[in-house]
Amino acid sequence: MAYQPHLSFRQIVNMNVGFFGIQFSFGLQQSSMSPIYKYLGADEATLPLLWLAGPVTGLLVQPLVGAMSDRTVTRWGRRTPYFLVGAILCSLGLLFMPFSATLWMAASLLWILDAANNVTMEPYRAFVSDKLAPPQHSLGFLTQSAFTGLGQTLAYLTPSLLVMLGMDKDATNGSHIPQVVVAAFLIGAFMSITSVLWSIRTTPELPPDAAELARLRAAGRPGIRAVLADIGQAMREMPPTMRQLAFVKLFQWYAMFCYWQYIMLSLSQTMYGTTDPASQGFRDAGLLNGQVGAFYNFIAFLAAFALVPFTRRFGAKRMHAACVAVAGACMLSIPMIREPALLFIPMVGIGLAWASMMGNPYVMLAGCIPPARTGVYMGIFNMFIVIPMIIQIFTLPLYYRGLLGGNPENVIRLAGVLMLCAAVAVLRVRLAPAAGAAGAPVLQPATRH
């Protein structure tokens, strides 16, 4: 593998700017897709099924793209062609989404948008691992986490900012979608492509050394059979640490999908006494959700950098357990709150967990996977995110009306319990032995999102 020089903080920031646009897109989905579906006539109990696009495309696309990028040789690099094409398609999906005329048009566009995001996401994580030497992994991945927080902060907050700038919060288009939401998606389309172009321009990939280049050329073009064989072999040889992290991600991502799908409906009910999409209270709840969502993502932006010295001192495992445990307690408190201003208190805990989820699991992962297979293992690791989401999509409608009483507040309570389970599970993970300095939480690869 090519020599990985020590990069300055400015260089690490530049290489991760593209993550800002990717996460602006995800933030728009998290904050706006459930309301958009409701505006277009979706049923509350089956709402999770309409979120199927993200986890399914992640399950199929990321391992394939990861394995293909491991075997790709172009003059632009191994990863760049993938996340550039993904960013272009993502921008197009964002451009058309708010003009959806029917429920199934919006659902279909979400499939395109999520596929594009997943084409971009996995090579971007592998790009950071390729570019940085192991002692800088924690800073690199937590900088990605910071841009996750910043991008999603602005995505959640954009409709409220547009209202402050004079847009009418009650003005809607022909599909009853608020015009401030339409404008936010158009801004997201611009952000998606320009931020990725910035990173491509400022941060070229490291060229493979002679031995690596010879290996890649001998392997030939990344045909589908070879790619599938790589994925199968990687899964059979998966390190024990990675297998244990799968249980952690099962709990935390089932919880987060519950939270994103139902938090706006929960707030609409607890704060405004309605879940009627035609009511002013429902639209006000959408703005409130944007504000508190922006706040927890801003906390994640700050926490991503603040966590670096604590992660170095106490280790990624302990810090992640602490962060998700706090988030679980905070989620359990949300349905008891009746004053909008008080909602910002539990958002601090959720922001801490969100920062940790976007960084610390990847710090733990980076210490146990071989460098030549970074792409395929990052793609497989993403499966541990999307499989819990798929399970949630097909199981929650089965017990939403029965066990949870058809109450969105109870979905948020369920999310809190699952986050506490994630905290217990992460403490049971056995990390690969570090090859670096004593006490360093960033683990050296045994051979090496």
Short mmCIF file of C-alpha atoms in Angstrom, two decimals:
data_model
loop_
_atom_site.label_atom_id
_atom_site.label_comp_id
_atom_site.label_asym_id
_atom_site.label_seq_id
_atom_site.Cartn_x
_atom_site.Cartn_y
_atom_site.Cartn_z
CA MET A 1 0.00 0.00 0.00
CA ALA A 2 1.22 3.55 -0.74
CA TYR A 3 2.97 5.47 2.02
CA GLN A 4 0.45 7.49 4.06
CA PRO A 5 1.95 10.85 5.06
CA HIS A 6 0.89 12.69 8.20
CA LEU A 7 -1.76 15.23 7.13
CA SER A 8 -2.45 18.60 8.70
CA PHE A 9 -5.81 19.31 10.29
CA ARG A 10 -6.65 21.61 7.37
CA GLN A 11 -5.96 18.81 4.89
CA ILE A 12 -8.15 16.40 6.87
CA VAL A 13 -10.96 18.98 6.87
CA ASN A 14 -10.67 19.50 3.12
CA MET A 15 -10.85 15.80 2.37
CA ASN A 16 -14.04 15.53 4.42
CA VAL A 17 -15.92 18.57 3.09
CA GLY A 18 -17.74 16.30 0.64
CA PHE A 19 -19.24 14.49 3.60
CA PHE A 20 -21.07 17.73 4.42
CA GLY A 21 -23.10 17.53 1.21
CA ILE A 22 -23.82 13.82 1.64
CA GLN A 23 -25.11 14.41 5.15
CA PHE A 24 -27.12 17.50 4.15
CA SER A 25 -29.00 15.12 1.87
CA PHE A 26 -29.49 12.56 4.66
CA GLY A 27 -30.66 15.31 6.99
CA LEU A 28 -33.34 16.38 4.53
CA GLN A 29 -34.53 12.78 4.32
CA GLN A 30 -34.60 12.32 8.09
CA SER A 31 -36.46 15.57 8.76
CA SER A 32 -38.79 15.74 5.76
CA MET A 33 -39.64 12.32 4.29
CA SER A 34 -42.24 11.29 6.90
CA PRO A 35 -44.04 14.67 6.61
CA ILE A 36 -43.87 14.50 2.79
CA TYR A 37 -45.36 11.01 2.87
CA LYS A 38 -48.12 12.22 5.20
CA TYR A 39 -48.85 15.21 2.95
CA LEU A 40 -49.26 12.74 0.07
CA GLY A 41 -51.69 10.53 2.03
CA ALA A 42 -49.52 7.85 3.72
CA ASP A 43 -50.96 5.74 6.54
CA GLU A 44 -49.21 6.15 9.90
CA ALA A 45 -48.86 2.45 10.74
CA THR A 46 -47.28 1.52 7.39
CA LEU A 47 -45.00 4.56 7.28
CA PRO A 48 -41.85 2.44 7.90
CA LEU A 49 -42.43 0.51 4.66
CA LEU A 50 -42.01 3.73 2.70
CA TRP A 51 -38.52 4.10 4.20
CA LEU A 52 -37.41 0.79 2.72
CA ALA A 53 -35.31 2.42 0.00
CA GLY A 54 -32.45 3.48 2.26
CA PRO A 55 -31.64 0.18 3.95
CA VAL A 56 -32.22 -1.99 0.87
CA THR A 57 -30.03 0.16 -1.38
CA GLY A 58 -27.42 0.27 1.38
CA LEU A 59 -27.52 -3.50 1.72
CA LEU A 60 -27.08 -4.07 -2.02
CA VAL A 61 -25.05 -1.09 -3.18
CA GLN A 62 -22.40 -0.47 -0.54
CA PRO A 63 -20.77 -3.93 -0.42
CA LEU A 64 -20.73 -4.08 -4.24
CA VAL A 65 -19.34 -0.58 -4.65
CA GLY A 66 -16.83 -1.20 -1.86
CA ALA A 67 -15.50 -4.38 -3.44
CA MET A 68 -15.44 -2.76 -6.90
CA SER A 69 -13.55 0.29 -5.65
CA ASP A 70 -10.93 -1.98 -4.03
CA ARG A 71 -10.22 -3.38 -7.51
CA THR A 72 -10.56 -0.18 -9.54
CA VAL A 73 -7.62 1.53 -11.28
CA THR A 74 -8.26 4.86 -13.03
CA ARG A 75 -6.32 8.06 -13.53
CA TRP A 76 -8.75 9.73 -11.06
CA GLY A 77 -8.13 7.11 -8.36
CA ARG A 78 -9.92 4.11 -6.88
CA ARG A 79 -12.71 5.81 -4.92
CA THR A 80 -13.23 9.18 -6.65
CA PRO A 81 -15.20 7.96 -9.70
CA TYR A 82 -17.77 6.33 -7.44
CA PHE A 83 -18.48 9.15 -5.04
CA LEU A 84 -18.52 11.71 -7.89
CA VAL A 85 -21.16 9.79 -9.86
CA GLY A 86 -23.11 9.21 -6.65
CA ALA A 87 -23.08 12.92 -5.81
CA ILE A 88 -24.43 13.86 -9.25
CA LEU A 89 -27.31 11.37 -8.98
CA CYS A 90 -28.00 12.50 -5.42
CA SER A 91 -28.33 16.11 -6.55
CA LEU A 92 -30.84 15.09 -9.22
CA GLY A 93 -32.89 13.12 -6.68
CA LEU A 94 -33.01 16.09 -4.31
CA LEU A 95 -33.98 18.39 -7.17
CA PHE A 96 -37.09 16.40 -8.11
CA MET A 97 -38.22 15.08 -4.70
CA PRO A 98 -40.28 18.09 -3.47
CA PHE A 99 -42.22 18.18 -6.73
CA SER A 100 -43.62 14.66 -6.21
CA ALA A 101 -47.27 14.57 -7.23
CA THR A 102 -48.12 11.18 -5.68
CA LEU A 103 -47.00 9.03 -2.78
CA TRP A 104 -45.40 6.43 -5.04
CA MET A 105 -43.55 9.09 -7.03
CA ALA A 106 -41.93 10.28 -3.79
CA ALA A 107 -41.17 6.70 -2.73
CA SER A 108 -39.59 5.94 -6.13
CA LEU A 109 -37.43 9.07 -6.02
CA LEU A 110 -36.27 8.08 -2.54
CA TRP A 111 -34.97 4.80 -4.00
CA ILE A 112 -32.90 6.76 -6.53
CA LEU A 113 -31.73 9.23 -3.92
CA ASP A 114 -30.71 6.57 -1.43
CA ALA A 115 -28.95 4.47 -4.06
CA ALA A 116 -26.94 7.55 -5.06
CA ASN A 117 -26.09 8.38 -1.45
CA ASN A 118 -24.89 4.83 -0.87
CA VAL A 119 -22.73 4.86 -4.01
CA THR A 120 -21.05 7.94 -2.55
CA MET A 121 -20.90 6.99 1.13
CA GLU A 122 -18.87 3.78 1.22
CA PRO A 123 -16.01 4.84 -1.09
CA TYR A 124 -15.80 8.08 0.91
CA ARG A 125 -15.20 6.20 4.16
CA ALA A 126 -12.66 3.94 2.46
CA PHE A 127 -11.01 7.05 0.95
CA VAL A 128 -10.36 8.44 4.44
CA SER A 129 -8.93 5.13 5.63
CA ASP A 130 -6.74 4.91 2.50
CA LYS A 131 -5.44 8.43 2.89
CA LEU A 132 -4.66 8.54 6.61
CA ALA A 133 -2.07 6.62 8.58
CA PRO A 134 -3.52 4.58 11.51
CA PRO A 135 -2.59 7.14 14.22
CA GLN A 136 -4.82 9.68 12.42
CA HIS A 137 -7.85 7.40 11.96
CA SER A 138 -9.69 8.74 15.01
CA LEU A 139 -9.26 12.36 13.85
CA GLY A 140 -10.25 11.47 10.28
CA PHE A 141 -13.41 9.57 11.15
CA LEU A 142 -14.46 11.98 13.88
CA THR A 143 -13.97 14.85 11.40
CA GLN A 144 -16.39 12.99 9.14
CA SER A 145 -18.67 12.81 12.13
CA ALA A 146 -18.35 16.57 12.60
CA PHE A 147 -19.40 17.18 9.01
CA THR A 148 -22.29 14.78 9.56
CA GLY A 149 -23.43 17.02 12.40
CA LEU A 150 -22.88 20.26 10.49
CA GLY A 151 -24.56 19.08 7.29
CA GLN A 152 -27.57 17.69 9.09
CA THR A 153 -27.81 20.75 11.35
CA LEU A 154 -28.25 23.00 8.35
CA ALA A 155 -30.57 20.54 6.61
CA TYR A 156 -32.91 20.41 9.62
CA LEU A 157 -32.70 24.16 10.20
CA THR A 158 -33.05 25.40 6.61
CA PRO A 159 -36.90 25.56 6.58
CA SER A 160 -36.92 27.60 9.80
CA LEU A 161 -34.18 29.89 8.46
CA LEU A 162 -36.21 30.44 5.29
CA VAL A 163 -39.24 31.38 7.40
CA MET A 164 -37.05 33.86 9.32
CA LEU A 165 -35.96 35.33 5.98
CA GLY A 166 -39.58 35.99 5.02
CA MET A 167 -40.97 32.85 3.39
CA ASP A 168 -44.56 31.96 4.33
CA LYS A 169 -44.49 28.80 6.48
CA ASP A 170 -48.08 27.95 5.48
CA ALA A 171 -47.61 28.33 1.70
CA THR A 172 -47.76 24.95 -0.09
CA ASN A 173 -47.43 23.60 -3.60
CA GLY A 174 -50.00 21.54 -5.48
CA SER A 175 -49.08 18.41 -3.48
CA HIS A 176 -49.55 20.24 -0.14
CA ILE A 177 -45.80 20.22 0.49
CA PRO A 178 -44.68 23.49 2.17
CA GLN A 179 -42.70 25.80 -0.08
CA VAL A 180 -39.98 26.10 2.57
CA VAL A 181 -39.42 22.33 2.25
CA VAL A 182 -39.25 22.66 -1.54
CA ALA A 183 -36.60 25.38 -1.22
CA ALA A 184 -34.61 23.31 1.29
CA PHE A 185 -34.38 20.39 -1.17
CA LEU A 186 -33.20 22.70 -3.94
CA ILE A 187 -30.47 24.04 -1.65
CA GLY A 188 -29.53 20.44 -0.81
CA ALA A 189 -29.15 19.60 -4.50
CA PHE A 190 -26.59 22.40 -4.83
CA MET A 191 -24.74 21.44 -1.63
CA SER A 192 -24.45 17.78 -2.58
CA ILE A 193 -22.44 18.24 -5.75
CA THR A 194 -20.39 21.32 -4.83
CA SER A 195 -19.05 19.92 -1.56
CA VAL A 196 -17.90 16.68 -3.18
CA LEU A 197 -16.24 18.63 -5.98
CA TRP A 198 -14.36 20.64 -3.34
CA SER A 199 -12.89 17.51 -1.76
CA ILE A 200 -11.97 16.03 -5.14
CA ARG A 201 -10.20 19.24 -6.12
CA THR A 202 -8.29 19.71 -2.86
CA THR A 203 -7.49 16.10 -1.95
CA PRO A 204 -6.21 13.75 -4.65
CA GLU A 205 -6.08 10.07 -3.83
CA LEU A 206 -2.79 8.37 -3.01
CA PRO A 207 -1.55 6.43 -6.04
CA PRO A 208 -0.97 2.72 -5.38
CA ASP A 209 2.62 1.61 -5.01
CA ALA A 210 4.19 -0.67 -7.62
CA ALA A 211 3.29 -3.90 -5.83
CA GLU A 212 -0.31 -2.83 -5.25
CA LEU A 213 -0.67 -1.63 -8.85
CA ALA A 214 0.65 -4.95 -10.16
CA ARG A 215 -1.81 -6.83 -7.94
CA LEU A 216 -4.76 -4.73 -9.12
CA ARG A 217 -3.86 -5.13 -12.79
CA ALA A 218 -3.38 -8.84 -12.39
CA ALA A 219 -6.83 -9.08 -10.83
CA GLY A 220 -8.32 -7.52 -13.96
CA ARG A 221 -11.47 -5.43 -14.25
CA PRO A 222 -13.87 -5.74 -11.29
CA GLY A 223 -16.48 -8.01 -12.87
CA ILE A 224 -19.61 -8.88 -10.91
CA ARG A 225 -18.57 -12.50 -10.27
CA ALA A 226 -15.19 -11.42 -8.88
CA VAL A 227 -16.87 -8.74 -6.77
CA LEU A 228 -19.38 -11.20 -5.30
CA ALA A 229 -16.57 -13.67 -4.63
CA ASP A 230 -14.64 -10.94 -2.78
CA ILE A 231 -17.68 -10.14 -0.64
CA GLY A 232 -18.30 -13.81 0.17
CA GLN A 233 -14.68 -14.45 1.11
CA ALA A 234 -14.56 -11.28 3.24
CA MET A 235 -17.68 -12.33 5.13
CA ARG A 236 -16.24 -15.78 5.83
CA GLU A 237 -13.00 -14.22 7.10
CA MET A 238 -14.69 -11.43 9.06
CA PRO A 239 -12.68 -10.50 12.19
CA PRO A 240 -14.33 -11.31 15.56
CA THR A 241 -14.38 -7.63 16.57
CA MET A 242 -16.42 -6.82 13.49
CA ARG A 243 -18.90 -9.60 14.22
CA GLN A 244 -19.41 -8.32 17.75
CA LEU A 245 -19.96 -4.78 16.51
CA ALA A 246 -22.87 -6.15 14.45
CA PHE A 247 -24.89 -6.66 17.65
CA VAL A 248 -24.17 -3.11 18.77
CA LYS A 249 -25.41 -1.74 15.47
CA LEU A 250 -28.51 -3.94 15.53
CA PHE A 251 -29.80 -2.12 18.61
CA GLN A 252 -28.65 1.41 17.82
CA TRP A 253 -29.83 1.56 14.20
CA TYR A 254 -33.21 -0.05 14.89
CA ALA A 255 -33.56 2.68 17.52
CA MET A 256 -32.50 5.54 15.24
CA PHE A 257 -34.86 4.46 12.46
CA CYS A 258 -37.73 4.43 14.99
CA TYR A 259 -36.68 7.89 16.14
CA TRP A 260 -36.41 9.48 12.68
CA GLN A 261 -39.69 8.04 11.43
CA TYR A 262 -41.84 8.98 14.42
CA ILE A 263 -40.26 11.93 16.23
CA MET A 264 -42.16 14.51 14.21
CA LEU A 265 -45.47 12.68 14.77
CA SER A 266 -44.66 12.34 18.48
CA LEU A 267 -43.93 16.06 18.80
CA SER A 268 -47.06 16.93 16.84
CA GLN A 269 -49.11 14.93 19.33
CA THR A 270 -47.41 15.97 22.57
CA MET A 271 -46.92 19.66 21.72
CA TYR A 272 -49.90 20.46 19.48
CA GLY A 273 -52.42 17.68 20.13
CA THR A 274 -52.73 16.58 16.51
CA THR A 275 -51.30 14.29 13.84
CA ASP A 276 -53.54 15.71 11.10
CA PRO A 277 -51.26 16.73 8.20
CA ALA A 278 -53.74 19.43 7.12
CA SER A 279 -53.52 21.24 10.46
CA GLN A 280 -51.37 24.23 11.34
CA GLY A 281 -50.16 22.33 14.41
CA PHE A 282 -48.73 19.61 12.19
CA ARG A 283 -46.80 22.17 10.14
CA ASP A 284 -45.60 23.86 13.34
CA ALA A 285 -44.42 20.48 14.61
CA GLY A 286 -42.43 20.08 11.40
CA LEU A 287 -40.63 23.36 12.05
CA LEU A 288 -40.06 22.41 15.71
CA ASN A 289 -38.64 19.05 14.66
CA GLY A 290 -36.31 20.88 12.30
CA GLN A 291 -35.11 23.15 15.10
CA VAL A 292 -34.45 20.43 17.69
CA GLY A 293 -32.99 18.18 14.99
CA ALA A 294 -30.66 20.96 13.94
CA PHE A 295 -29.66 21.44 17.56
CA TYR A 296 -28.74 17.80 18.19
CA ASN A 297 -26.79 17.72 14.93
CA PHE A 298 -24.97 20.91 15.93
CA ILE A 299 -24.12 19.24 19.24
CA ALA A 300 -22.83 16.30 17.19
CA PHE A 301 -20.68 18.70 15.14
CA LEU A 302 -19.08 20.12 18.29
CA ALA A 303 -18.91 16.78 20.07
CA ALA A 304 -17.11 15.08 17.20
CA PHE A 305 -14.03 17.18 17.87
CA ALA A 306 -14.52 17.25 21.64
CA LEU A 307 -14.62 13.44 21.71
CA VAL A 308 -11.16 13.08 20.12
CA PRO A 309 -9.07 13.55 23.32
CA PHE A 310 -11.53 11.46 25.37
CA THR A 311 -11.45 8.68 22.78
CA ARG A 312 -7.67 8.74 22.83
CA ARG A 313 -7.63 8.54 26.62
CA PHE A 314 -10.48 6.16 27.40
CA GLY A 315 -10.83 4.28 24.11
CA ALA A 316 -13.53 4.23 21.44
CA LYS A 317 -15.43 1.38 23.13
CA ARG A 318 -15.98 3.08 26.49
CA MET A 319 -16.80 6.44 24.93
CA HIS A 320 -19.33 4.90 22.57
CA ALA A 321 -21.03 2.98 25.38
CA ALA A 322 -21.33 6.14 27.48
CA CYS A 323 -22.70 8.23 24.59
CA VAL A 324 -25.42 5.80 23.50
CA ALA A 325 -26.47 5.17 27.13
CA VAL A 326 -27.02 8.90 27.64
CA ALA A 327 -29.00 9.05 24.39
CA GLY A 328 -31.22 6.18 25.52
CA ALA A 329 -32.12 8.00 28.73
CA CYS A 330 -32.79 11.20 26.78
CA MET A 331 -35.10 9.47 24.28
CA LEU A 332 -37.10 7.99 27.14
CA SER A 333 -37.64 11.50 28.51
CA ILE A 334 -38.91 13.11 25.28
CA PRO A 335 -42.58 11.96 25.47
CA MET A 336 -42.83 13.44 29.00
CA ILE A 337 -41.90 16.95 27.82
CA ARG A 338 -44.70 19.41 27.04
CA GLU A 339 -42.74 22.65 26.63
CA PRO A 340 -40.85 23.09 23.31
CA ALA A 341 -37.91 24.86 24.97
CA LEU A 342 -37.25 21.88 27.24
CA LEU A 343 -36.81 19.58 24.23
CA PHE A 344 -33.35 20.99 23.66
CA ILE A 345 -32.07 19.33 26.88
CA PRO A 346 -32.44 15.68 25.71
CA MET A 347 -31.14 16.71 22.28
CA VAL A 348 -27.72 17.21 23.88
CA GLY A 349 -27.55 13.49 24.70
CA ILE A 350 -28.83 12.46 21.27
CA GLY A 351 -26.22 14.71 19.65
CA LEU A 352 -23.43 13.11 21.66
CA ALA A 353 -24.57 9.65 20.56
CA TRP A 354 -24.91 10.72 16.94
CA ALA A 355 -21.34 12.04 16.93
CA SER A 356 -20.07 8.82 18.45
CA MET A 357 -22.08 6.59 16.08
CA MET A 358 -20.54 8.32 13.05
CA GLY A 359 -16.99 7.97 14.33
CA ASN A 360 -16.15 5.54 17.13
CA PRO A 361 -17.44 2.29 15.55
CA TYR A 362 -15.21 3.04 12.55
CA VAL A 363 -12.25 3.65 14.85
CA MET A 364 -12.86 0.19 16.36
CA LEU A 365 -13.33 -1.34 12.91
CA ALA A 366 -10.17 0.19 11.44
CA GLY A 367 -8.04 -1.78 13.86
CA CYS A 368 -9.13 -5.21 12.70
CA ILE A 369 -9.43 -5.19 8.89
CA PRO A 370 -6.68 -5.55 6.23
CA PRO A 371 -5.76 -2.44 4.19
CA ALA A 372 -6.16 -4.13 0.79
CA ARG A 373 -9.80 -4.92 1.60
CA THR A 374 -10.86 -1.67 3.22
CA GLY A 375 -13.59 -1.01 0.65
CA VAL A 376 -15.30 -4.38 0.86
CA TYR A 377 -15.20 -4.46 4.67
CA MET A 378 -16.53 -0.91 4.92
CA GLY A 379 -19.37 -1.98 2.63
CA ILE A 380 -20.10 -5.07 4.71
CA PHE A 381 -19.97 -2.95 7.87
CA ASN A 382 -22.69 -0.79 6.38
CA MET A 383 -24.83 -3.93 6.12
CA PHE A 384 -24.84 -3.89 9.92
CA ILE A 385 -26.56 -0.50 9.67
CA VAL A 386 -29.14 -1.32 7.02
CA ILE A 387 -30.15 -4.83 8.15
CA PRO A 388 -31.51 -3.47 11.47
CA MET A 389 -33.39 -0.84 9.47
CA ILE A 390 -34.94 -3.51 7.24
CA ILE A 391 -35.91 -5.55 10.30
CA GLN A 392 -37.50 -2.43 11.80
CA ILE A 393 -39.44 -1.67 8.62
CA PHE A 394 -41.05 -5.10 8.50
CA THR A 395 -41.55 -5.66 12.23
CA LEU A 396 -42.74 -2.31 13.58
CA PRO A 397 -46.01 -2.27 11.58
CA LEU A 398 -46.84 -5.69 13.07
CA TYR A 399 -46.97 -4.38 16.63
CA TYR A 400 -47.45 -0.61 16.20
CA ARG A 401 -51.20 -0.67 16.86
CA GLY A 402 -51.17 -3.60 19.27
CA LEU A 403 -48.12 -3.50 21.52
CA LEU A 404 -47.47 0.24 21.08
CA GLY A 405 -51.14 1.27 21.06
CA GLY A 406 -50.84 3.16 17.77
CA ASN A 407 -49.04 5.91 19.70
CA PRO A 408 -45.95 7.53 18.12
CA GLU A 409 -44.74 8.51 21.61
CA ASN A 410 -44.30 4.81 22.43
CA VAL A 411 -42.07 4.37 19.38
CA ILE A 412 -39.73 7.01 20.82
CA ARG A 413 -39.76 5.19 24.17
CA LEU A 414 -38.87 1.94 22.37
CA ALA A 415 -35.95 3.73 20.70
CA GLY A 416 -34.66 4.78 24.12
CA VAL A 417 -34.72 1.23 25.47
CA LEU A 418 -32.86 -0.08 22.43
CA MET A 419 -30.14 2.55 22.79
CA LEU A 420 -29.56 1.37 26.35
CA CYS A 421 -29.23 -2.19 24.99
CA ALA A 422 -26.63 -0.91 22.50
CA ALA A 423 -24.59 0.53 25.38
CA VAL A 424 -24.48 -2.88 27.06
CA ALA A 425 -23.61 -4.63 23.79
CA VAL A 426 -20.65 -2.37 22.98
CA LEU A 427 -19.05 -3.09 26.35
CA ARG A 428 -18.94 -6.78 25.36
CA VAL A 429 -16.92 -6.08 22.17
CA ARG A 430 -13.37 -7.47 22.31
CA LEU A 431 -11.07 -5.18 20.37
CA ALA A 432 -8.15 -6.35 18.26
CA PRO A 433 -4.79 -5.77 20.05
CA ALA A 434 -3.24 -2.40 19.28
CA ALA A 435 0.11 -2.31 17.56
CA GLY A 436 0.75 1.34 18.35
CA ALA A 437 1.73 3.23 21.42
CA ALA A 438 0.43 2.13 24.76
CA GLY A 439 -2.94 3.61 25.56
CA ALA A 440 -3.69 4.64 21.99
CA PRO A 441 -7.29 3.83 21.15
CA VAL A 442 -6.69 3.93 17.41
CA LEU A 443 -5.78 0.37 16.57
CA GLN A 444 -3.18 -0.52 14.02
CA PRO A 445 -4.42 -2.80 11.23
CA ALA A 446 -3.57 -6.47 11.61
CA THR A 447 -2.70 -6.52 7.86
CA ARG A 448 -5.73 -3.78 7.27
CA HIS A 449 -17.21 2.97 6.30
#
